[in-house]
Short mmCIF file of C-alpha atoms in Angstrom, two decimals:
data_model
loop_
_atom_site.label_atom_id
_atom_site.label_comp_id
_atom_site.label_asym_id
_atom_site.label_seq_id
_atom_site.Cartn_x
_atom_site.Cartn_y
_atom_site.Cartn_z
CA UNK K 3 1.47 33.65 -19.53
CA UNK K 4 -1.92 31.64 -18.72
CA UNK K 5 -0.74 27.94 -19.21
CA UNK K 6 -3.77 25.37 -20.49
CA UNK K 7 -4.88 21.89 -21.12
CA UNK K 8 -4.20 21.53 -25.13
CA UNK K 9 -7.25 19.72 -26.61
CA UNK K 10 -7.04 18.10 -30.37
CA UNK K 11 -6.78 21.38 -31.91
CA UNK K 12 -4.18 22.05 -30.81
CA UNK K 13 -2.06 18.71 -31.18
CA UNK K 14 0.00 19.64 -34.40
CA UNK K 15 1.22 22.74 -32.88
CA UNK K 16 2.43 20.55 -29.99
CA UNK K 17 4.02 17.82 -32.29
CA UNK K 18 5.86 21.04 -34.09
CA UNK K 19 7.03 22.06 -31.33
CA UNK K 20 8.00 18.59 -29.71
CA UNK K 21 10.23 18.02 -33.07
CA UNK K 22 11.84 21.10 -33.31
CA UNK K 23 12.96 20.76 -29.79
CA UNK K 24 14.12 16.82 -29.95
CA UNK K 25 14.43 16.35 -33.49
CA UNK K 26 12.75 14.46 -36.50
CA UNK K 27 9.48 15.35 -38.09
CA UNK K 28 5.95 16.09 -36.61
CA UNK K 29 4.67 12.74 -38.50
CA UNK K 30 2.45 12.20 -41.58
CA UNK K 31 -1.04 13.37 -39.81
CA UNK K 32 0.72 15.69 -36.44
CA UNK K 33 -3.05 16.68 -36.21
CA UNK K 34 -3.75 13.59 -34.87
CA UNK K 35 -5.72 13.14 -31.37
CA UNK K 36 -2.91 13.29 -28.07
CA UNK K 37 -3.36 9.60 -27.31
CA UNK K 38 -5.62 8.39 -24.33
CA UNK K 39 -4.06 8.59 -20.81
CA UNK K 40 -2.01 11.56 -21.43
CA UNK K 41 -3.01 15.37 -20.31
CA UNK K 42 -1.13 18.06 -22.70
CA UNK K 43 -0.60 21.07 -21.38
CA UNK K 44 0.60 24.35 -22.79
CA UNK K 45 1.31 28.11 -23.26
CA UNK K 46 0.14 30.30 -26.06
CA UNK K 47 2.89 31.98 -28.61
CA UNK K 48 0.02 34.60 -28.99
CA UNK K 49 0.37 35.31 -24.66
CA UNK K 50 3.91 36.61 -25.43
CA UNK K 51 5.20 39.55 -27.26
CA UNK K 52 5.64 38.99 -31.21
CA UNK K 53 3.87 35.83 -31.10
CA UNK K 54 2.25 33.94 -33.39
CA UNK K 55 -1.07 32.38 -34.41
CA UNK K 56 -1.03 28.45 -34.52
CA UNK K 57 2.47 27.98 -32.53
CA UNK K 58 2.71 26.87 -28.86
CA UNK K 59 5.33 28.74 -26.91
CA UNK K 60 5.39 26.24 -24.34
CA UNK K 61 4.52 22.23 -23.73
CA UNK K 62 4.11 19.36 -22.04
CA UNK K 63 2.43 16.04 -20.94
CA UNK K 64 1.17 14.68 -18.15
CA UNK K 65 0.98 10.77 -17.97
CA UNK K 66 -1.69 9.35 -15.94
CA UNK K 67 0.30 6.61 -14.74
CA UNK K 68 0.34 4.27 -11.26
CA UNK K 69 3.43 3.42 -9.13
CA UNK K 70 3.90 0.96 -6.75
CA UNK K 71 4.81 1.35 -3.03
CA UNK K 72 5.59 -2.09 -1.37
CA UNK K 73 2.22 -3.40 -1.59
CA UNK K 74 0.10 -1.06 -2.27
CA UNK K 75 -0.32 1.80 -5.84
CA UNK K 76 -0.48 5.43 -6.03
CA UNK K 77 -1.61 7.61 -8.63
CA UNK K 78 1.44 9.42 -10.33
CA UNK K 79 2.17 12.09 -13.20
CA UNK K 80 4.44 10.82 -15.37
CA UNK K 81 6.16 14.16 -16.98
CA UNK K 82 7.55 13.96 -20.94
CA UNK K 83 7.93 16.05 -24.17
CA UNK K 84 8.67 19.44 -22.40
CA UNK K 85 9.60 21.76 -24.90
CA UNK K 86 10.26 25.61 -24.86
CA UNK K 87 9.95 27.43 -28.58
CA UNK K 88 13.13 28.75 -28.81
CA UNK K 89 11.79 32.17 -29.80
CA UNK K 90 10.49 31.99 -26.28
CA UNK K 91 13.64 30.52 -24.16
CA UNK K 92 15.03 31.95 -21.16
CA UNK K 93 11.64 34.27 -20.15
CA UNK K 94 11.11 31.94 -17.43
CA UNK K 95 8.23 29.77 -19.60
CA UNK K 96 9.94 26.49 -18.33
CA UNK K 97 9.34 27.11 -14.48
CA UNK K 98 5.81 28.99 -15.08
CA UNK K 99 4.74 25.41 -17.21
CA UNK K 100 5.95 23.19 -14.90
CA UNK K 101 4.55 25.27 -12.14
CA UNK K 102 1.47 24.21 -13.86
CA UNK K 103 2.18 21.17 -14.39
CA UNK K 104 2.65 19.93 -10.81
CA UNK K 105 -0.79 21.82 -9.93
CA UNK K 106 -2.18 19.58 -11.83
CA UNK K 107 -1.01 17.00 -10.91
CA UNK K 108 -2.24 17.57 -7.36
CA UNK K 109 -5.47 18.30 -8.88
CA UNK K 110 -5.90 14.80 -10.42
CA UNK K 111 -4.98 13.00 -7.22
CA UNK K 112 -1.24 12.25 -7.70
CA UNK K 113 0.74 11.60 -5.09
CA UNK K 114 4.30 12.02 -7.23
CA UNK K 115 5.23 13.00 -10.36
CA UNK K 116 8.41 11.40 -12.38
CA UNK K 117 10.29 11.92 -15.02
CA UNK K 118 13.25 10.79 -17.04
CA UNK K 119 15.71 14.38 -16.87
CA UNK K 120 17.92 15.39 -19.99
CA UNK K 121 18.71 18.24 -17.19
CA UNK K 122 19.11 17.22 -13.79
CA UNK K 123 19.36 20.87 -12.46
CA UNK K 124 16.53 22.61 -14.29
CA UNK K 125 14.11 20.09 -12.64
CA UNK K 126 15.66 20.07 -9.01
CA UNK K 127 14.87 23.51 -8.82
CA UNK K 128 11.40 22.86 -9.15
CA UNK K 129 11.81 20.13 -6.52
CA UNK K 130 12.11 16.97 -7.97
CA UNK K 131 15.11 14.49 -6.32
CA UNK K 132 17.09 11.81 -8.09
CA UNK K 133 15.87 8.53 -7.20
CA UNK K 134 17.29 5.45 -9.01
CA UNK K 135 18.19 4.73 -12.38
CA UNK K 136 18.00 2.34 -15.24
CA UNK K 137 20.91 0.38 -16.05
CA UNK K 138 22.54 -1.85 -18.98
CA UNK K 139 24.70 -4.81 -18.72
CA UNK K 140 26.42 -6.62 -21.31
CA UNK K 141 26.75 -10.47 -21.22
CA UNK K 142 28.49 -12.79 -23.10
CA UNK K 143 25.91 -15.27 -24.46
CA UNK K 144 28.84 -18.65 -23.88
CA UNK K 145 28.32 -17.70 -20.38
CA UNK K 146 24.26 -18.73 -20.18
CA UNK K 147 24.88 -21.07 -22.96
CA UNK K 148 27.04 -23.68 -19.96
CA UNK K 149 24.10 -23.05 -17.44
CA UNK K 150 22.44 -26.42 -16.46
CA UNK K 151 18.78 -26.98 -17.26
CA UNK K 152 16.44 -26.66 -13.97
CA UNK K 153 14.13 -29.51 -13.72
CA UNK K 154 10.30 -29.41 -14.36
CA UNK K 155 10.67 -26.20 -16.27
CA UNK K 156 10.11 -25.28 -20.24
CA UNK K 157 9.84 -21.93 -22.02
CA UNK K 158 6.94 -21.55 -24.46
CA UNK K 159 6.72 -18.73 -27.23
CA UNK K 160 4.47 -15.58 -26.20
CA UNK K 161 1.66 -14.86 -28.36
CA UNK K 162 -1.12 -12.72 -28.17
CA UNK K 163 -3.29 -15.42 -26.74
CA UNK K 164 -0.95 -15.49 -23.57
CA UNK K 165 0.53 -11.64 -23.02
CA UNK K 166 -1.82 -11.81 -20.18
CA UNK K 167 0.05 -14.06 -18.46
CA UNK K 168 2.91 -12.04 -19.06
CA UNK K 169 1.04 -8.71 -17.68
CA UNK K 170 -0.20 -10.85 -14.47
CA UNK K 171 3.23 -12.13 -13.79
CA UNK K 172 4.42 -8.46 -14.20
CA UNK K 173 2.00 -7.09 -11.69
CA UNK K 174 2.50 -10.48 -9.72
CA UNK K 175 5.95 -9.97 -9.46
CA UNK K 176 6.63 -6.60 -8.72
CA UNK K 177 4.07 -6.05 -6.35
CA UNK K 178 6.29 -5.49 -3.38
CA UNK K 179 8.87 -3.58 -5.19
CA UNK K 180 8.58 0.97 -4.98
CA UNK K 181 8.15 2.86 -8.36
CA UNK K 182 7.52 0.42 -10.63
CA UNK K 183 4.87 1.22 -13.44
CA UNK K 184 1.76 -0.62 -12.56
CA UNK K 185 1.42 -0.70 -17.15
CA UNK K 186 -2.33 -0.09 -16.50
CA UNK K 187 -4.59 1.03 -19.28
CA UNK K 188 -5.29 3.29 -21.00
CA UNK K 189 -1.69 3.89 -21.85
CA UNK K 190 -0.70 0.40 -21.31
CA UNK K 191 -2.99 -1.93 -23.82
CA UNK K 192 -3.76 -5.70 -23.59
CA UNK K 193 -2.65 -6.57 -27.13
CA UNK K 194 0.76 -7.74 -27.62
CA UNK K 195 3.96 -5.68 -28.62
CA UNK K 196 4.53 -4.83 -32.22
CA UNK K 197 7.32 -7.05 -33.80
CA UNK K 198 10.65 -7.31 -33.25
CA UNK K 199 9.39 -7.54 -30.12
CA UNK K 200 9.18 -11.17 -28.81
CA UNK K 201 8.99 -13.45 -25.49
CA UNK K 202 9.11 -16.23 -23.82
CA UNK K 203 7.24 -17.38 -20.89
CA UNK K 204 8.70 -20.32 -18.70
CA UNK K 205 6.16 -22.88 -17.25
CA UNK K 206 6.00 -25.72 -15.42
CA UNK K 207 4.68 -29.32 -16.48
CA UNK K 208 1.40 -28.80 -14.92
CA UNK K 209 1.55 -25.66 -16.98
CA UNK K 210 1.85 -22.60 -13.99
CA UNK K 211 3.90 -19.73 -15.15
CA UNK K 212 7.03 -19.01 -13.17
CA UNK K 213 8.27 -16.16 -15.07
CA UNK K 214 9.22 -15.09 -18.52
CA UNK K 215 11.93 -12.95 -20.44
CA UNK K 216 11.29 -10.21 -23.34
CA UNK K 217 13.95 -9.27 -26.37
CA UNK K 218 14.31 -7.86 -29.53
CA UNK K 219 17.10 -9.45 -32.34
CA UNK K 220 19.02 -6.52 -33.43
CA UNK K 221 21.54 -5.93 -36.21
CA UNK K 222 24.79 -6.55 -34.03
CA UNK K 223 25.98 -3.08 -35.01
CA UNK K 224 27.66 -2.38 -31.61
CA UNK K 225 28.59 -5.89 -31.04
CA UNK K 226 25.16 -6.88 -28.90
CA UNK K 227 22.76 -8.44 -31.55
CA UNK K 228 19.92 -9.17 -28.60
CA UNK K 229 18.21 -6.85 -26.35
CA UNK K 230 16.72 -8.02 -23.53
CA UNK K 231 14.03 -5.54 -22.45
CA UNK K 232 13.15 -7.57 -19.25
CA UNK K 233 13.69 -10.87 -16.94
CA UNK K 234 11.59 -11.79 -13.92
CA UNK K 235 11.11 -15.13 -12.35
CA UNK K 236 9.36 -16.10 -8.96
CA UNK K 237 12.69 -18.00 -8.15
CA UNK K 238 16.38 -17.84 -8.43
CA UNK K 239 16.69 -21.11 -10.50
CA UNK K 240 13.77 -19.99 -12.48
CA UNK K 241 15.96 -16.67 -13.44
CA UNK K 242 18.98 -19.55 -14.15
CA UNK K 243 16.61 -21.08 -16.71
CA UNK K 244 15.32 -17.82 -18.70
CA UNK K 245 19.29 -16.73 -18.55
CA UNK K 246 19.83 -20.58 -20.27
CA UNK K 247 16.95 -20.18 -22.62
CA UNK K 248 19.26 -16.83 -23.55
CA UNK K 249 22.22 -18.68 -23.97
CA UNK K 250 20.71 -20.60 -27.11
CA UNK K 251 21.50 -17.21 -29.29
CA UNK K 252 24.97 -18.02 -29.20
CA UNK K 253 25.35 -19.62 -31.87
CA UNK K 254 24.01 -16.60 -34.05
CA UNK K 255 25.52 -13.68 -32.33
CA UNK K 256 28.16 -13.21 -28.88
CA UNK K 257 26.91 -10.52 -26.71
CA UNK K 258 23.54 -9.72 -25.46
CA UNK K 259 22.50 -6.35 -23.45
CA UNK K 260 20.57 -6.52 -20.41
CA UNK K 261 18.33 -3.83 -19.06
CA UNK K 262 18.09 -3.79 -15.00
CA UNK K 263 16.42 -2.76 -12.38
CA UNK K 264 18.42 -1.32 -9.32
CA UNK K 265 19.52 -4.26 -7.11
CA UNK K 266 18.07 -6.63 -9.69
CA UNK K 267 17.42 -9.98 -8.77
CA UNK K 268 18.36 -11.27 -11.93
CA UNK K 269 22.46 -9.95 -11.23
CA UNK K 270 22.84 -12.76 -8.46
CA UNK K 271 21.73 -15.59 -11.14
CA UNK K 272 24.09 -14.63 -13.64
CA UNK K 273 26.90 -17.45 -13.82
CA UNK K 274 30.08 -15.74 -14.23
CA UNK K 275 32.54 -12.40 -13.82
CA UNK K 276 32.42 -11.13 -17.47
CA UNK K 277 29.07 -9.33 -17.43
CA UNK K 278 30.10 -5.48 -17.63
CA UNK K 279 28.27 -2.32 -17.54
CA UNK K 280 27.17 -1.13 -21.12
CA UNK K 281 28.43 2.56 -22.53
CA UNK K 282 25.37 3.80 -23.17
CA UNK K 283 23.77 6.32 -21.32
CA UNK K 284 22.29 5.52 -17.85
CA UNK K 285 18.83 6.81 -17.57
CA UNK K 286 18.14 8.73 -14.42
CA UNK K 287 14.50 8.91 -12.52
CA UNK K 288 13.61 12.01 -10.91
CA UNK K 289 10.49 11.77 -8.52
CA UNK K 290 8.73 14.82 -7.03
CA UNK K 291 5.99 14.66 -4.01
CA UNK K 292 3.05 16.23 -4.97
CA UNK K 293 0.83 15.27 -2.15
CA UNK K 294 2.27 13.90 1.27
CA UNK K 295 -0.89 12.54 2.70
CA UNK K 296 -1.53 10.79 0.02
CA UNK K 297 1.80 9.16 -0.19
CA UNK K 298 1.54 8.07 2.73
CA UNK K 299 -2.20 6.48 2.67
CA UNK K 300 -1.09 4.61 0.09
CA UNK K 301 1.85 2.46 1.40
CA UNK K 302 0.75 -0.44 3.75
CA UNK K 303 2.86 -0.68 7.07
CA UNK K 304 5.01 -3.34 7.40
CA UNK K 305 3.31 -5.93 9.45
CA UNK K 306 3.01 -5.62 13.73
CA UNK K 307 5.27 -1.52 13.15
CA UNK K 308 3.38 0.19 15.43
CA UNK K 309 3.66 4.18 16.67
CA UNK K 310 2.96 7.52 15.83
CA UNK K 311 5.26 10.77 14.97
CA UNK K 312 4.88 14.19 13.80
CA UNK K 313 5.75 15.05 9.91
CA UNK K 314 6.79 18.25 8.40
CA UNK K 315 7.67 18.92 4.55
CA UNK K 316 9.06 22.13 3.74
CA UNK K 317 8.73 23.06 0.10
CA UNK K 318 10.40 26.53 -1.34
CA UNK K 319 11.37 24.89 -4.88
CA UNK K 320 7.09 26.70 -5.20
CA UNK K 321 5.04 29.12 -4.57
CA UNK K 322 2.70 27.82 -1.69
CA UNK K 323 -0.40 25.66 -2.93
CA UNK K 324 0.73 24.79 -6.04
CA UNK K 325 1.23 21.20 -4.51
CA UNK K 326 0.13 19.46 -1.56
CA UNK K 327 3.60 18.42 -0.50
CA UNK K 328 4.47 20.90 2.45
CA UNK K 329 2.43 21.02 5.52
CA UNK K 330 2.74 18.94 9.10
CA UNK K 331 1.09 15.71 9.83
CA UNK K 332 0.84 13.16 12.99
CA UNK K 333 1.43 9.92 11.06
CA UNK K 334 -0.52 7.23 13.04
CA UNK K 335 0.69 4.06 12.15
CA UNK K 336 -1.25 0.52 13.04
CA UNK K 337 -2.87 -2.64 11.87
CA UNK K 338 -0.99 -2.45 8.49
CA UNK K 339 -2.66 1.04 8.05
CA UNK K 340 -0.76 4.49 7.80
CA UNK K 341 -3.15 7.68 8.80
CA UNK K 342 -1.70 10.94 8.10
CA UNK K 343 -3.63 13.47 10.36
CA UNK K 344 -3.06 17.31 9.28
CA UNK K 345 -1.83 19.16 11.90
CA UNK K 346 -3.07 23.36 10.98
CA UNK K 347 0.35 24.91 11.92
CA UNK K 348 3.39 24.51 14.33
CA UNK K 349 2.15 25.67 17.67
CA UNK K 350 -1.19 23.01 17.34
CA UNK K 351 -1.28 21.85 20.92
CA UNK K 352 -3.32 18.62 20.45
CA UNK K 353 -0.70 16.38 21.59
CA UNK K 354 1.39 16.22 18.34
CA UNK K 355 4.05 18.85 19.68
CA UNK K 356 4.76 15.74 22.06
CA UNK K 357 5.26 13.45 19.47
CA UNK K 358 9.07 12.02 17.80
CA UNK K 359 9.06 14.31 14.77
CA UNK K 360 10.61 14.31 11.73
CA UNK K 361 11.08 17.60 9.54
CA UNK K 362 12.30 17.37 5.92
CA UNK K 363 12.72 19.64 2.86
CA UNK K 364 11.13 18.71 -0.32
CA UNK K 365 14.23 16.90 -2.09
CA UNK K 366 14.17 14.46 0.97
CA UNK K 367 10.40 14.24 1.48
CA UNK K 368 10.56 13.41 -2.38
CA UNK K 369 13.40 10.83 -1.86
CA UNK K 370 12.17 8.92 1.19
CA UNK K 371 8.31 9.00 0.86
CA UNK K 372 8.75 6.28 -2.83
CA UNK K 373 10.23 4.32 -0.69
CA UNK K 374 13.44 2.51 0.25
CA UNK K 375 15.97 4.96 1.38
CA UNK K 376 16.68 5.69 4.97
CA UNK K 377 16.96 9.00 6.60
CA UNK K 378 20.73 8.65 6.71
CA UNK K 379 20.54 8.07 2.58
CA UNK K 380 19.02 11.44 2.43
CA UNK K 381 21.47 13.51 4.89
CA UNK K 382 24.79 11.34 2.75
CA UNK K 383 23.44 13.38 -0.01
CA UNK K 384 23.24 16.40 1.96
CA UNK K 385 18.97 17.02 1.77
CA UNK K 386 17.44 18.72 4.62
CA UNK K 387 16.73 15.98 7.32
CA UNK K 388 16.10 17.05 11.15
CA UNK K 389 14.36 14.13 13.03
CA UNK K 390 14.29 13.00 17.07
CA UNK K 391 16.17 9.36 16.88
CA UNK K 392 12.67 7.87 17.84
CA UNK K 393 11.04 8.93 14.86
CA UNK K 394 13.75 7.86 12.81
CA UNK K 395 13.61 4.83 13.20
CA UNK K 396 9.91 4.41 13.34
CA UNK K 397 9.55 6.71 9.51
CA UNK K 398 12.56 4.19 8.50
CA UNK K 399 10.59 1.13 9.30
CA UNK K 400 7.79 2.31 7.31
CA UNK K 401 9.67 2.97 4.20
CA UNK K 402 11.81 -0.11 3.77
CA UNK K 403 11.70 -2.26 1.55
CA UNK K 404 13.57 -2.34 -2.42
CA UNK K 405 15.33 0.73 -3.35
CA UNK K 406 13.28 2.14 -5.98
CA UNK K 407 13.23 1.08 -9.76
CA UNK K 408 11.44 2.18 -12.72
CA UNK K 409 11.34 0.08 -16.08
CA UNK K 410 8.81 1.92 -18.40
CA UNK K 411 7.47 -1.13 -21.22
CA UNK K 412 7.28 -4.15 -21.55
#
C-alpha cells in the first residue's frame, strides 16, 4: 500500500473522497490546485484489491504550520481531512497513512504534529497525547454593557488598511504563550477576513494599539446573535474596555459567545458570575513529538536555569525511524540556550550515565515537551514518567510557562 504526495491531478479524487467521508459536495471546480502551505498525501484505490482508476483509497494533509514555545517557534504539521474510502475501511489504511504521515513530517523539519481528533483513540495509538482544548463561554451582553470606560482608550473599526496591526498584536501578544499558531503565510494571508467577519482595534490617544477584539453578527438562532472569535489586550483594563466596547450589542441582541483559550486572560476581566460554559462541542488538541531535539532547540530557557540531565523517549505507538521522537539525549541547559546532545545508546559512558535523568514514553514526551505541564501532570494521567527528583525539577523549570492553547484563525 505505497502511500504518496498527491499533486494537482490528483486533487478531485481527494475532494471526493474528503466529502464522502465528512459530508457535502466536492465543490463547483474539486479539480482545483490543493492550496499553498498544505502537503496532500495519499494511497492508491488501484494498490488494493478491486480498486479503481481515479479514486483515492486513502488521504490526508499536512499543514505547514508554526507553533509557539514560550519565546521562541517550531515548525509543526498540522494534520486534517483524513479520510478512509469506505470500500477500503478496516485493512489497516488509517495507521499505514498516518505512519506516513508523521515520516513526513520529520522529513520537513517538524518538531510536532497536531490535530483537532473526531477520535481520540484511533490517534493515541499512533502516539499523539491530549493537550488542551478550545472552549466557549456564553455572556450576557447587560453584563459588559455596566463596565466603566478606561481612560485614554478608543476602539477604531478594522479595515484592510490596519489588519496588520491586528496580525502584529497577535504575534505580539502571544509570543510567550506554547502552541499557539504563529498565522504565518502561506496559509495565513495579509488581506483581511471575508465579511461577516469584523473588528475592532483599541488605541490610545497618541494612537498605539493596545489590543483588539474580532466577531461575527449572527442570526440569534440559539439565543447568541454575536460570536466573538477572539480578545487580546496588553492589559487587564484594556481587556475591561474591548469587553465594554461588546456590551454596546445589547441593545440588538442578549447573549454573546466567547471562544477561549485555556486559562484565558480575558476570564479574570469579565465583570460578573453569569458567564457559563456553552453546549457546544469542546474541541480537543492532540499534539504528537515528531522530533525531540528539535523540540527542545527551539524553546529558550528561562532566564539564569542552569544544569544538565539525561533524556530518554520511548516510542512503540511506531515502527522505529518513522519519527525522530525516541532516542536519549544529555540536555545541556545555559545562557538562555537548550543543547540536546545525542547520546548513541544506554550504556554510552561519556559522563551522561552520571547525569539526573529523566525517561518518558511518547504520550508524555508529547505532553510535556509543548510546554506547560509538569512531570506530575503527566504521571496524574497515568503516562510513562520515571525521572531522579533532580532532573525533575530541572526538565520542569524548562517547560513552564502557560498551559498550552491553540486558536486556529483569526
Amino acid at each position: 500500500m505505497p502511500v504518496r504526495e498527491l499533486t494537482t491531478s490528483d486533487a478531485a479524487a481527494y475532494r471526493r473522497l474528503s466529502a464522502l467521508a465528512f459530508g457535502g459536495s466536492a465543490g463547483e471546480d474539486p479539480g482545483r490546485p490543493f492550496s499553498p502551505g498544505l502537503i496532500p498525501m495519499g494511497i492508491d484505490s488501484t494498490s488494493l484489491p478491486g480498486g479503481a482508476e481515479g479514486v483515492l483509497a486513502a488521504g490526508a494533509q499536512i499543514r505547514e504550520d508554526r507553533v509557539t514555545l514560550a519565546g521562541g517557534t517550531v515548525a509543526c504539521g498540522g494534520i486534517g481531512g483524513v479520510a478512509v474510502h469506505p470500500a477500503h475501511r478496516a485493512g489497516g489504511l488509517f495507521r499505514e497513512l498516518m505512519t506516513a504521515v508523521l515520516a513526513r513530517c520529520t522529513h520537513e523539519g517538524m518538531a510536532f504534529s497536531m490535530l483537532y481528533p473526531a477520535n481520540v483513540a484511533i490517534y493515541r495509538a499512533l502516539g499523539y497525547q491530549v493537550v488542551t482544548e478550545v472552549g466557549f463561554l456564553r455572556v450576557p451582553l447587560l453584563d459588559l454593557q455596566r463596565l466603566r470606560p478606561v481612560p485614554d482608550r478608543r476602539t477604531v473599526p478594522v479595515t484592510a488598511g490596519s489588519f496588520e496591526r491586528v496580525r502584529a498584536l497577535y504575534r505580539e501578544l502571544t509570543a510567550g504563550d506554547n502552541g499557539m499558531l504563529t498565522r504565518e503565510g502561506p496559509l495565513f494571508g495579509t488581506e483581511l477576513p471575508a465579511e461577516p467577519w469584523h473588528a475592532l482595534l483599541l488605541e490610545d490617544g497618541a494612537g498605539t494599539a493596545h489590543g483588539y477584539v474580532s466577531f461575527t453578527r449572527t442570526g440569534g438562532d440559539d439565543g447568541v446573535g454575536l460570536e466573538v472569535h477572539e480578545l487580546l489586550g496588553r492589559s487587564r483594563e484594556d481587556r475591561r474596555e474591548l469587553l465594554r466596547s461588546l456590551g454596546t450589542w445589547s441593545t440588538v441582541t442578549e447573549t454573546l459567545r466567547l471562544r477561549l483559550r485555556v486559562e484565558d486572560p480575558v476570564l479574570d476581566a469579565l465583570p460578573g458570575g453569569r458567564a457559563r460554559h456553552d453546549p457546544q462541542v469542546m474541541p480537543l488538541v492532540m499534539v504528537r513529538v515528531t522530533d525531540t531535539a528539535a523540540a527542545l532547540t527551539a524553546r529558550p530557557a528561562p532566564a539564569g536555569l542552569q544544569g544538565a540531565l539525561r533524556l530518554e523517549v520511548d516510542d512503540a505507538a511506531l515502527p522505529a525511524g518513522t519519527t525522530a521522537a525516541a532516542g536519549a539525549w544529555r540536555v545541556e541547559i545555559a545562557d538562555g540556550a537548550v543543547r540536546p546532545v545525542p547520546l548513541p545508546d544506554s550504556g554510552a559512558t561519556d559522563g551522561a550515565q552520571d547525569l539526573p535523568a529523566v525517561r518518558l514514553d511518547v504520550h508524555a514526551a508529547s505532553l510535556l515537551l509543548i510546554g506547560g505541564r509538569s512531570l506530575a501532570d503527566a504521571e496524574r494521567l497515568g503516562l510513562g514518567v520515571q525521572a531522579d527528583p533532580a532532573a525533575r525539577t530541572l526538565l520542569d523549570a524548562l517547560l513552564a510557562g502557560p498551559r498550552p492553547a491553540v486558536m486556529d484563525q483569526f
